[in-house]
Short mmCIF file of C-alpha atoms in Angstrom, two decimals:
data_model
loop_
_atom_site.label_atom_id
_atom_site.label_comp_id
_atom_site.label_asym_id
_atom_site.label_seq_id
_atom_site.Cartn_x
_atom_site.Cartn_y
_atom_site.Cartn_z
CA MET A 1 -2.23 -33.78 5.40
CA SER A 2 -4.09 -36.68 4.18
CA ARG A 3 -2.87 -38.55 0.85
CA MET A 4 -6.78 -38.26 0.00
CA LYS A 5 -6.46 -34.18 0.51
CA LYS A 6 -3.42 -34.74 -1.37
CA ARG A 7 -4.82 -36.12 -4.06
CA CYS A 8 -7.42 -33.26 -4.59
CA ALA A 9 -5.29 -30.04 -4.12
CA ALA A 10 -3.28 -31.64 -6.96
CA ALA A 11 -6.64 -32.03 -8.49
CA VAL A 12 -7.56 -28.79 -8.60
CA PHE A 13 -4.22 -27.80 -9.73
CA LEU A 14 -4.36 -30.02 -12.85
CA LEU A 15 -7.70 -29.15 -13.47
CA LEU A 16 -6.42 -25.11 -13.71
CA ILE A 17 -4.04 -25.44 -16.05
CA PHE A 18 -6.35 -27.48 -18.22
CA LEU A 19 -9.14 -25.24 -18.00
CA ILE A 20 -5.72 -21.73 -18.66
CA VAL A 21 -4.49 -24.10 -22.18
CA ILE A 22 -8.55 -25.14 -23.15
CA GLY A 23 -9.66 -21.00 -22.51
CA LYS A 24 -6.70 -20.20 -24.88
CA SER A 25 -7.17 -22.85 -26.87
CA SER A 26 -9.60 -20.48 -29.49
CA THR A 27 -5.85 -18.45 -29.68
CA ASN A 28 -4.49 -20.51 -32.82
CA GLY A 29 -6.50 -17.90 -35.43
CA TYR A 30 -7.97 -14.35 -36.07
CA ASN A 31 -11.39 -13.89 -35.52
CA ARG A 32 -13.12 -10.19 -35.27
CA THR A 33 -15.80 -7.99 -35.27
CA PHE A 34 -15.83 -4.48 -35.95
CA ALA A 35 -18.59 -2.68 -35.69
CA ARG A 36 -18.99 0.23 -38.25
CA GLY A 37 -18.40 2.67 -35.08
CA GLU A 38 -14.95 1.22 -34.86
CA LEU A 39 -14.20 2.39 -38.32
CA THR A 40 -13.47 5.86 -39.48
CA ALA A 41 -16.56 7.77 -41.60
CA LEU A 42 -15.02 10.42 -43.62
CA ARG A 43 -17.45 12.14 -44.20
CA GLY A 44 -19.10 11.60 -40.61
CA GLN A 45 -21.59 9.80 -41.59
CA MET A 46 -21.95 5.57 -41.41
CA HIS A 47 -24.32 6.36 -43.79
CA ALA A 48 -24.81 7.69 -48.02
CA GLU A 49 -28.07 9.70 -49.24
CA ASP A 50 -29.21 9.51 -53.07
CA GLY A 51 -27.20 11.98 -54.90
CA MET A 52 -24.10 12.37 -52.17
CA GLU A 53 -20.62 13.18 -54.59
CA ALA A 54 -19.08 9.80 -55.47
CA GLY A 55 -15.06 9.15 -53.11
CA LEU A 56 -13.51 7.09 -50.35
CA PHE A 57 -16.55 7.15 -47.40
CA CYS A 58 -15.64 4.91 -44.29
CA GLU A 59 -12.50 2.88 -44.10
CA GLY A 60 -10.57 0.78 -41.13
CA PRO A 61 -9.79 -1.52 -38.83
CA GLY A 62 -5.74 -0.09 -39.06
CA VAL A 63 -4.69 -3.68 -37.12
CA SER A 64 -1.74 -5.86 -37.23
CA LEU A 65 -1.94 -9.88 -39.47
CA MET A 66 0.27 -11.91 -39.04
CA SER A 67 1.38 -13.99 -42.30
CA GLY A 68 -1.64 -16.18 -43.83
CA THR A 69 -4.89 -16.16 -45.62
CA PHE A 70 -7.55 -13.62 -43.80
CA SER A 71 -11.52 -14.18 -45.17
CA PHE A 72 -13.38 -10.81 -45.96
CA SER A 73 -16.41 -9.97 -44.89
CA ILE A 74 -18.61 -6.65 -45.26
CA THR A 75 -22.26 -6.03 -44.50
CA TYR A 76 -23.71 -2.97 -46.01
CA VAL A 77 -27.23 -1.60 -47.82
CA ALA A 78 -27.13 -0.08 -50.94
CA ASP A 79 -29.58 -0.06 -53.46
CA VAL A 80 -27.82 0.93 -56.77
CA GLU A 81 -24.75 -0.68 -58.43
CA GLY A 82 -21.57 1.24 -57.74
CA SER A 83 -19.50 1.32 -54.54
CA SER A 84 -16.69 -0.53 -53.88
CA VAL A 85 -14.04 -2.09 -52.23
CA ALA A 86 -10.50 -1.56 -51.76
CA VAL A 87 -7.50 -3.68 -49.06
CA TYR A 88 -4.25 -1.60 -48.66
CA GLY A 89 -1.13 -2.41 -46.52
CA ASP A 90 0.86 -0.19 -44.40
CA GLY A 91 -1.84 2.53 -44.80
CA ARG A 92 -0.38 4.58 -47.56
CA ASP A 93 -0.05 1.36 -50.22
CA GLU A 94 -0.64 2.69 -53.93
CA SER A 95 -1.93 -0.10 -55.73
CA PRO A 96 -4.54 -2.15 -53.63
CA ALA A 97 -4.02 -5.70 -51.83
CA TYR A 98 -7.43 -6.69 -53.45
CA THR A 99 -10.58 -4.59 -55.40
CA GLN A 100 -14.39 -5.90 -54.85
CA MET A 101 -17.15 -3.69 -56.79
CA LEU A 102 -20.53 -4.13 -54.36
CA PRO A 103 -23.17 -5.10 -55.26
CA ILE A 104 -27.27 -4.53 -54.28
CA SER A 105 -27.04 -5.41 -51.14
CA ASP A 106 -30.40 -5.42 -48.27
CA GLY A 107 -28.09 -6.01 -45.45
CA THR A 108 -28.47 -9.74 -45.23
CA ALA A 109 -25.81 -10.92 -47.21
CA PRO A 110 -22.34 -9.97 -47.05
CA ALA A 111 -20.44 -9.45 -49.62
CA GLU A 112 -17.38 -11.76 -48.83
CA PHE A 113 -13.51 -12.57 -50.31
CA THR A 114 -10.41 -13.46 -49.39
CA CYS A 115 -7.07 -11.48 -49.35
CA VAL A 116 -3.76 -14.27 -49.07
CA PHE A 117 -0.99 -11.79 -46.55
CA PRO A 118 2.52 -14.13 -47.47
CA ASP A 119 4.60 -11.83 -45.12
CA GLY A 120 1.74 -10.31 -42.64
CA ILE A 121 0.33 -6.83 -43.36
CA LYS A 122 0.33 -3.19 -41.19
CA ASP A 123 -1.92 -1.12 -41.06
CA LEU A 124 -4.93 -3.03 -42.81
CA GLN A 125 -7.17 -0.49 -44.28
CA VAL A 126 -10.37 -1.12 -46.27
CA ARG A 127 -11.22 1.51 -47.46
CA VAL A 128 -15.36 1.91 -48.82
CA SER A 129 -15.56 4.28 -51.80
CA TYR A 130 -18.90 5.15 -52.68
CA GLY A 131 -20.26 4.81 -55.42
CA GLY A 132 -22.56 8.58 -56.28
CA GLN A 133 -25.96 7.60 -56.66
CA GLY A 134 -28.94 5.79 -54.02
CA TYR A 135 -28.64 5.01 -50.66
CA PHE A 136 -25.45 3.17 -48.58
CA GLU A 137 -24.73 2.35 -45.22
CA MET A 138 -22.08 0.29 -44.03
CA ILE A 139 -22.85 -2.10 -41.02
CA GLU A 140 -19.54 -4.11 -40.08
CA LEU A 141 -16.30 -5.51 -40.88
CA LYS A 142 -15.42 -8.98 -40.57
CA ILE A 143 -11.66 -10.54 -40.41
CA LYS A 144 -10.97 -14.36 -39.69
CA SER A 145 -8.24 -15.78 -40.69
CA GLU A 146 -8.41 -19.81 -42.37
CA GLY A 147 -6.47 -22.06 -40.70
CA ARG A 148 -4.00 -21.34 -38.59
CA ILE A 149 -2.05 -18.85 -38.76
CA CYS A 150 -0.06 -18.14 -35.34
CA ASN A 151 2.26 -21.46 -32.41
CA ASP A 152 0.29 -20.28 -29.73
CA TYR A 153 -1.62 -23.91 -28.59
CA VAL A 154 1.39 -25.37 -28.87
CA ALA A 155 3.32 -22.67 -26.50
CA ILE A 156 0.71 -22.63 -24.46
CA THR A 157 1.35 -26.32 -24.03
CA LEU A 158 4.04 -26.98 -23.07
CA PHE A 159 3.72 -23.70 -20.61
CA TYR A 160 2.26 -24.82 -18.41
CA THR A 161 2.56 -28.54 -18.77
CA ALA A 162 6.23 -27.76 -18.04
CA LEU A 163 4.69 -25.92 -15.30
CA ALA A 164 2.29 -29.44 -13.47
CA LEU A 165 5.21 -31.56 -14.74
CA LEU A 166 7.39 -30.00 -11.94
CA PHE A 167 4.32 -29.61 -9.74
CA LEU A 168 4.13 -33.62 -10.26
CA TRP A 169 7.92 -34.54 -9.53
CA LEU A 170 7.88 -32.08 -6.37
CA ARG A 171 5.03 -34.19 -5.80
CA ARG A 172 6.72 -37.19 -5.91
CA ILE A 173 10.10 -36.45 -4.11
CA ASN A 174 8.33 -35.12 -0.87
CA GLU A 175 5.68 -38.15 -0.66
CA ASP A 176 6.24 -38.22 2.68
CA LYS A 177 6.22 -34.76 4.03
CA THR A 178 3.16 -32.80 5.01
CA GLY A 179 2.07 -29.60 5.87
CA LEU A 180 5.14 -26.23 4.48
CA GLU A 181 7.37 -29.31 5.02
CA SER A 182 6.68 -30.43 1.41
CA SER A 183 8.18 -28.28 -1.36
CA ALA A 184 4.62 -29.58 -3.55
CA ASN A 185 2.15 -27.88 -1.34
CA ILE A 186 3.85 -24.97 -0.77
CA TYR A 187 4.83 -25.32 -5.28
CA LEU A 188 0.79 -26.18 -5.36
CA LEU A 189 -0.07 -22.80 -3.32
CA VAL A 190 2.40 -19.70 -4.72
CA THR A 191 2.29 -21.11 -8.46
CA GLY A 192 -0.96 -21.91 -8.31
CA THR A 193 -2.16 -18.33 -6.50
CA ALA A 194 0.03 -16.50 -9.95
CA LEU A 195 -1.70 -18.63 -12.27
CA LEU A 196 -5.07 -17.78 -10.94
CA ILE A 197 -4.11 -13.88 -10.45
CA SER A 198 -3.01 -14.31 -14.27
CA LEU A 199 -6.67 -15.56 -14.84
CA PRO A 200 -7.88 -11.89 -16.04
CA LEU A 201 -4.96 -12.31 -19.21
CA CYS A 202 -6.78 -15.74 -20.89
CA THR A 203 -8.06 -13.49 -23.68
CA ASP A 204 -7.69 -12.69 -27.33
CA TYR A 205 -7.01 -9.43 -26.59
CA ILE A 206 -5.09 -7.10 -24.45
CA LYS A 207 -7.12 -4.06 -22.38
CA GLY A 208 -4.89 -0.58 -23.22
CA GLY A 209 -3.49 1.04 -20.67
CA SER A 210 -1.46 4.29 -20.94
CA ASP A 211 2.05 2.72 -21.24
CA PHE A 212 0.39 -0.13 -23.74
CA ALA A 213 1.95 0.44 -27.13
CA TYR A 214 4.57 1.33 -26.47
CA HIS A 215 6.01 -2.30 -24.56
CA LEU A 216 4.52 -3.85 -27.23
CA ASN A 217 6.14 -2.27 -29.71
CA ARG A 218 9.73 -2.97 -27.89
CA ILE A 219 8.46 -6.98 -28.56
CA GLU A 220 8.21 -5.96 -31.85
CA GLY A 221 11.65 -4.43 -31.99
CA ILE A 222 13.01 -6.11 -30.56
CA ARG A 223 11.94 -9.12 -33.09
CA ALA A 224 12.84 -7.30 -36.20
CA ALA A 225 16.25 -6.35 -34.56
CA LEU A 226 17.44 -10.14 -33.41
CA LEU A 227 15.66 -10.96 -37.06
CA SER A 228 18.14 -8.64 -39.09
CA GLY A 229 21.55 -9.51 -37.18
CA GLN A 230 21.39 -7.23 -34.26
CA LEU A 231 22.30 -9.19 -30.91
CA PRO A 232 22.54 -7.27 -28.40
CA VAL A 233 19.86 -5.17 -29.80
CA ARG A 234 20.73 -1.48 -29.70
CA VAL A 235 18.44 0.40 -32.33
CA HIS A 236 14.26 -1.16 -33.16
CA VAL A 237 14.52 -0.70 -36.70
CA ASN A 238 10.92 -1.44 -37.72
CA ALA A 239 10.25 1.66 -36.47
CA LEU A 240 9.39 5.68 -36.95
CA ASP A 241 9.00 4.18 -41.45
CA GLY A 242 12.19 1.79 -41.28
CA PHE A 243 14.43 5.07 -40.06
CA GLY A 244 14.58 2.95 -36.44
CA TYR A 245 14.42 4.25 -32.83
CA GLY A 246 17.73 3.25 -30.02
CA SER A 247 14.81 2.60 -27.28
CA PRO A 248 17.34 0.36 -25.83
CA LEU A 249 20.26 2.48 -25.31
CA PHE A 250 17.89 4.17 -22.58
CA TYR A 251 15.89 1.20 -21.88
CA PRO A 252 16.52 -2.05 -20.85
CA GLU A 253 14.60 -5.25 -22.51
CA LEU A 254 17.03 -8.48 -21.76
CA LEU A 255 13.96 -9.94 -20.29
CA LEU A 256 11.68 -8.65 -23.15
CA TYR A 257 13.60 -11.18 -25.39
CA ILE A 258 11.62 -14.35 -24.31
CA PRO A 259 8.88 -12.19 -25.42
CA ALA A 260 10.60 -11.53 -28.47
CA ILE A 261 12.16 -15.10 -29.18
CA LEU A 262 8.21 -16.15 -29.09
CA ARG A 263 7.43 -13.97 -31.59
CA ILE A 264 10.52 -15.36 -33.80
CA LEU A 265 9.20 -18.73 -33.60
CA GLY A 266 5.18 -17.72 -34.56
CA VAL A 267 3.97 -17.38 -31.38
CA SER A 268 1.62 -14.53 -31.90
CA LEU A 269 2.30 -11.13 -29.86
CA VAL A 270 -0.96 -11.18 -28.02
CA MET A 271 0.05 -14.51 -26.50
CA SER A 272 3.55 -13.38 -26.35
CA TYR A 273 3.42 -10.87 -23.73
CA GLN A 274 0.71 -13.33 -21.63
CA LEU A 275 2.64 -16.06 -21.48
CA PHE A 276 5.87 -13.67 -20.07
CA THR A 277 2.96 -11.78 -18.41
CA VAL A 278 2.51 -15.07 -15.60
CA ALA A 279 5.51 -16.24 -15.98
CA MET A 280 6.48 -12.52 -13.72
CA ASN A 281 3.70 -13.20 -12.09
CA VAL A 282 5.17 -16.45 -10.68
CA ALA A 283 8.35 -14.79 -10.39
CA ALA A 284 7.47 -12.85 -8.41
CA GLY A 285 5.44 -15.18 -5.60
CA TRP A 286 8.83 -17.57 -5.82
CA THR A 287 10.96 -14.88 -5.13
CA MET A 288 9.07 -12.93 -2.21
CA TYR A 289 9.10 -16.62 -0.80
CA LEU A 290 12.41 -17.39 -1.11
CA ALA A 291 13.39 -13.65 0.93
CA ALA A 292 10.33 -14.15 3.71
CA SER A 293 11.47 -17.67 4.01
CA ARG A 294 14.85 -16.78 4.62
CA ILE A 295 14.80 -13.53 6.48
CA PHE A 296 12.02 -15.24 9.06
CA GLY A 297 13.27 -17.84 9.26
CA LYS A 298 9.78 -19.94 8.69
CA ARG A 299 7.93 -21.39 5.51
CA GLU A 300 5.16 -20.50 6.65
CA ILE A 301 5.61 -16.70 6.48
CA GLY A 302 7.38 -16.80 3.87
CA VAL A 303 4.15 -17.85 2.03
CA LEU A 304 2.25 -15.73 3.52
CA ALA A 305 4.09 -13.08 2.00
CA SER A 306 4.26 -14.70 -0.99
CA LEU A 307 0.78 -14.91 -1.00
CA PHE A 308 0.31 -10.95 -0.01
CA TYR A 309 2.17 -9.89 -2.29
CA ILE A 310 1.27 -11.74 -5.88
CA THR A 311 -1.81 -10.42 -4.64
CA ALA A 312 -1.38 -6.86 -4.40
CA VAL A 313 -3.63 -4.71 -6.26
CA PHE A 314 -1.31 -2.39 -6.19
CA ARG A 315 1.43 -4.39 -8.35
CA LEU A 316 -1.65 -5.78 -10.44
CA GLY A 317 -3.25 -2.33 -11.39
CA ALA A 318 0.27 -1.37 -13.17
CA GLY A 319 0.34 -4.41 -15.21
CA TYR A 320 -2.67 -5.42 -16.35
CA TYR A 321 -4.21 -1.48 -15.64
CA VAL A 322 -2.28 1.05 -16.49
CA GLY A 323 0.52 -0.91 -19.03
CA LEU A 324 3.71 -0.23 -16.85
CA TYR A 325 4.69 -3.38 -17.90
CA GLY A 326 8.92 -2.57 -16.80
CA TRP A 327 8.38 -1.32 -13.66
CA TYR A 328 5.21 -4.85 -12.98
CA THR A 329 8.65 -7.00 -13.82
CA ALA A 330 11.36 -5.17 -12.13
CA MET A 331 8.48 -5.70 -9.37
CA SER A 332 9.81 -9.49 -9.65
CA PHE A 333 12.63 -9.59 -8.52
CA LEU A 334 12.64 -7.06 -6.17
CA PRO A 335 12.85 -9.41 -3.29
CA LEU A 336 15.45 -10.96 -4.56
CA LEU A 337 17.60 -7.92 -4.06
CA CYS A 338 16.22 -6.90 -0.77
CA LEU A 339 17.82 -10.69 0.49
CA GLY A 340 20.58 -9.84 -1.42
CA VAL A 341 20.78 -6.53 0.04
CA TYR A 342 19.89 -8.38 3.77
CA GLU A 343 22.24 -10.98 3.74
CA ILE A 344 25.49 -8.46 2.96
CA ILE A 345 24.66 -6.38 5.87
CA VAL A 346 22.60 -8.70 8.28
CA GLY A 347 22.16 -11.46 7.00
CA ASP A 348 25.00 -15.03 5.33
CA ALA A 349 26.94 -13.09 3.55
CA SER A 350 28.47 -16.10 1.28
CA LYS A 351 24.71 -15.34 0.11
CA TRP A 352 26.24 -12.45 -1.76
CA ILE A 353 25.46 -13.61 -5.07
CA TYR A 354 22.14 -13.17 -4.13
CA GLY A 355 22.63 -9.31 -4.25
CA ALA A 356 24.42 -9.51 -7.35
CA ALA A 357 21.31 -11.18 -9.51
CA GLY A 358 18.13 -9.45 -7.49
CA PHE A 359 20.51 -6.05 -8.48
CA THR A 360 20.50 -7.55 -12.08
CA LEU A 361 17.04 -8.60 -13.04
CA VAL A 362 16.01 -4.73 -12.25
CA LEU A 363 18.17 -3.19 -13.80
CA GLN A 364 17.68 -4.82 -16.46
CA THR A 365 13.60 -4.61 -16.74
CA HIS A 366 13.46 -1.05 -15.61
CA ILE A 367 16.27 1.37 -15.08
CA LEU A 368 14.10 3.71 -12.85
CA SER A 369 13.80 0.88 -10.66
CA ALA A 370 17.31 0.14 -10.01
CA PHE A 371 18.14 3.59 -8.86
CA LEU A 372 15.84 3.89 -6.18
CA SER A 373 16.86 0.15 -4.81
CA CYS A 374 20.53 1.93 -4.66
CA LEU A 375 18.92 4.37 -2.94
CA MET A 376 17.79 2.63 -0.66
CA ILE A 377 20.52 -0.01 -0.57
CA ALA A 378 22.53 3.11 1.17
CA ALA A 379 20.17 4.10 3.58
CA ALA A 380 20.37 0.33 4.68
CA CYS A 381 24.24 0.90 5.11
CA VAL A 382 23.82 3.37 7.12
CA ILE A 383 21.98 2.33 9.48
CA HIS A 384 23.10 -0.84 10.06
CA TYR A 385 27.04 0.52 10.06
CA LYS A 386 27.55 -0.92 13.33
CA THR A 387 27.39 -4.21 11.80
CA PHE A 388 27.81 -3.95 8.33
CA PHE A 389 30.89 -2.13 8.28
CA ARG A 390 32.81 -4.75 8.65
CA LYS A 391 36.29 -5.97 6.52
CA GLU A 392 34.12 -9.67 5.95
CA ARG A 393 31.37 -8.43 4.35
CA LEU A 394 33.04 -5.16 2.85
CA CYS A 395 34.57 -7.54 0.63
CA LYS A 396 31.31 -9.62 -0.27
CA ALA A 397 29.34 -6.26 -0.67
CA LEU A 398 32.05 -5.63 -3.25
CA LYS A 399 32.43 -8.73 -4.52
CA ALA A 400 28.82 -8.84 -5.48
CA ALA A 401 28.87 -4.64 -6.64
CA GLY A 402 31.58 -5.88 -8.71
CA LEU A 403 29.38 -8.67 -10.42
CA ALA A 404 26.30 -6.83 -10.83
CA LEU A 405 28.47 -3.86 -12.22
CA LEU A 406 30.13 -6.72 -15.52
CA LEU A 407 27.11 -8.38 -15.75
CA ASN A 408 25.57 -5.17 -16.79
CA LEU A 409 28.01 -3.64 -18.78
CA TRP A 410 27.11 -4.03 -22.06
CA PHE A 411 24.46 -2.12 -21.68
CA ILE A 412 25.98 0.72 -19.03
CA ILE A 413 28.87 1.60 -20.99
CA PRO A 414 26.25 2.80 -23.98
CA LEU A 415 23.67 4.64 -21.62
CA VAL A 416 26.76 6.86 -20.03
CA TYR A 417 28.17 7.31 -23.69
CA MET A 418 23.82 8.40 -25.04
CA MET A 419 23.84 10.45 -21.89
CA VAL A 420 26.75 12.83 -21.93
CA GLU A 421 26.46 13.19 -25.72
CA PRO A 422 24.69 17.66 -26.39
CA MET A 423 21.35 16.95 -27.10
CA ASN A 424 18.41 18.77 -26.52
CA LEU A 425 16.06 18.05 -23.70
CA GLN A 426 14.17 20.66 -23.28
CA GLU A 427 10.92 19.82 -24.47
CA LEU A 428 11.42 17.25 -22.05
CA SER A 429 12.48 19.28 -18.54
CA PHE A 430 9.40 19.73 -15.36
CA ARG A 431 8.95 20.99 -12.59
CA PHE A 432 9.54 17.82 -10.15
CA THR A 433 7.26 18.95 -7.13
CA GLU A 434 4.37 18.26 -10.08
CA PHE A 435 4.87 15.15 -9.41
CA THR A 436 5.52 14.44 -6.02
CA VAL A 437 3.33 14.45 -3.32
CA PRO A 438 3.77 16.45 -0.02
CA LEU A 439 5.08 14.03 2.55
CA ALA A 440 2.64 15.81 5.48
CA LEU A 441 -0.11 14.25 3.21
CA LEU A 442 1.75 10.78 2.50
CA PHE A 443 -0.45 9.56 5.55
CA LYS A 444 -3.55 10.88 5.22
CA CYS A 445 -6.09 8.51 6.17
CA PHE A 446 -9.53 10.60 5.33
CA MET A 447 -9.12 12.15 1.44
CA GLU A 448 -10.75 13.64 -0.68
CA ILE A 449 -12.27 11.73 -4.42
CA GLY A 450 -10.01 13.16 -6.37
CA PHE A 451 -7.15 12.59 -4.23
CA PHE A 452 -4.73 11.29 -6.54
CA THR A 453 -0.34 12.38 -8.32
CA MET A 454 -0.36 16.42 -7.69
CA LYS A 455 -0.62 16.83 -12.16
CA GLU A 456 -2.92 15.74 -14.88
CA GLY A 457 -1.03 13.64 -17.78
CA ALA A 458 1.62 11.68 -14.86
CA ALA A 459 2.03 8.22 -15.14
CA LEU A 460 -0.55 7.27 -12.85
CA HIS A 461 -3.51 10.75 -12.47
CA ASN A 462 -6.11 9.33 -11.17
CA VAL A 463 -5.11 5.08 -10.90
CA VAL A 464 -3.44 5.04 -8.09
CA PRO A 465 -3.88 6.96 -4.87
CA ALA A 466 -0.89 9.09 -3.58
CA THR A 467 -1.59 8.25 0.55
CA ILE A 468 -0.36 5.21 1.75
CA GLY A 469 -3.64 4.78 3.34
CA PRO A 470 -5.39 3.45 6.66
CA ALA A 471 -4.43 0.44 6.17
CA LEU A 472 -0.69 0.07 5.63
CA THR A 473 -0.84 3.14 7.77
CA ALA A 474 -2.28 0.99 10.80
CA ALA A 475 0.30 -2.25 9.83
CA ASN A 476 3.61 -0.52 9.73
CA LEU A 477 2.52 0.74 12.73
CA ILE A 478 1.12 -2.04 13.98
CA LEU A 479 4.78 -3.77 13.42
CA LEU A 480 7.28 -1.06 14.91
CA LEU A 481 5.46 -2.62 18.07
CA PRO A 482 7.77 -5.05 18.57
CA PHE A 483 10.55 -3.19 18.55
CA LEU A 484 8.89 -0.47 21.09
CA TRP A 485 8.41 -3.15 23.27
CA ALA A 486 11.98 -4.40 23.92
CA GLY A 487 13.49 -0.80 23.82
CA MET A 488 11.07 -0.63 26.65
CA LYS A 489 12.03 -3.29 27.81
CA ARG A 490 15.60 -3.03 27.87
CA SER A 491 15.13 0.50 29.47
CA SER A 492 13.39 -1.02 32.59
CA SER A 493 16.00 -3.20 33.38
CA CYS A 494 19.27 -1.09 32.80
CA ALA A 495 16.90 1.26 35.74
#
């Protein structure tokens, strides 16, 4: 690669980072407009005629705000005085944080007021009451923060500056290398692609999915627990009206401490989630590059496998659309676990540390992925029994398993303790076959519209196809051809 091409590539990479930072710089404040359709009409409509009974008319939006000063703007139509607005916190407060009578308005001059929330506010309810006389119509509600209320811009700048500085350092120490011999070029391809597929995260909101609310609550729960003095976190003290929820006893949350600590440092919940997701995209790219390049012995294959992996629609759909965040983060470290298993069974067994690290990271992100990985590891050991069941490899495997066990005992012991406790799980039971796909249909190439998971209510119902599909089926068959050809050659030579 010529010097000019290197400079152009570096400029494109740094420009991408610059655009992401600038695009996110507006998230230091809160600015949102709620149309009347986003508020709750307690009487089934957003207008009242003269003579209608006085009382509560509409309320909303039920959002949570960080500590700071916020300005409210209510646009409405009223031809008679007497209606009012009140601001409540936590949805159940008996005394409002602010009240104001609404003057006559033709809908062009909104009523404006300011509220200060020194400790933030949850389930914000702006309640509008009808006075009982004249015509009244609610149009929209605007809420805007005054000044900076979070440290989002600082967090964005530090994160992407670190990525840029690492690239410049790699570029400096690899000046005499070209192509994929240069670590800077590999970094440019892998990290740059990870940032490109992270562009959907450059918003000031999170598109809702089936599990997003739960995982965001986990981040908030860890934050509240850390501030209360828990380490490690066992109970989310802010859940269930302050009674707490023992989610960490069953769901591993170690990596979620990262966005939780960002929350403690003043970064907003949305930005904490988004930065952590970008980091997981980068991690997915680099773990796959490390695994593929070591297993196949070629950097080109490592880069190609990494690009395919981080842009896989299935992985991105699980994280961006469905909200299967535990699964999504686990997929960032599955390649590292695969590399560790490969090294122990058929590769360089002295690299067993990859297996211990990979299994720990998978277990600490998604326990079901760790369980399924154990089944795959057992199958790999059986298939390669001739190379695996040797003293040296068995010793390295025991080292990896022992280290992984020691690193995760702090999570495993409470989990096992809670699992053996007598609990009524009858309401959680279901028929396993209703959430599975028959083997014969797994390779179905021409599926009718609507052929997804077996039962409505399953996490991936009508989201991810239940079949591998023709493309992956053909790809797997093509990958088998070299092995079949080698077997045929050996057979012919023996004959």
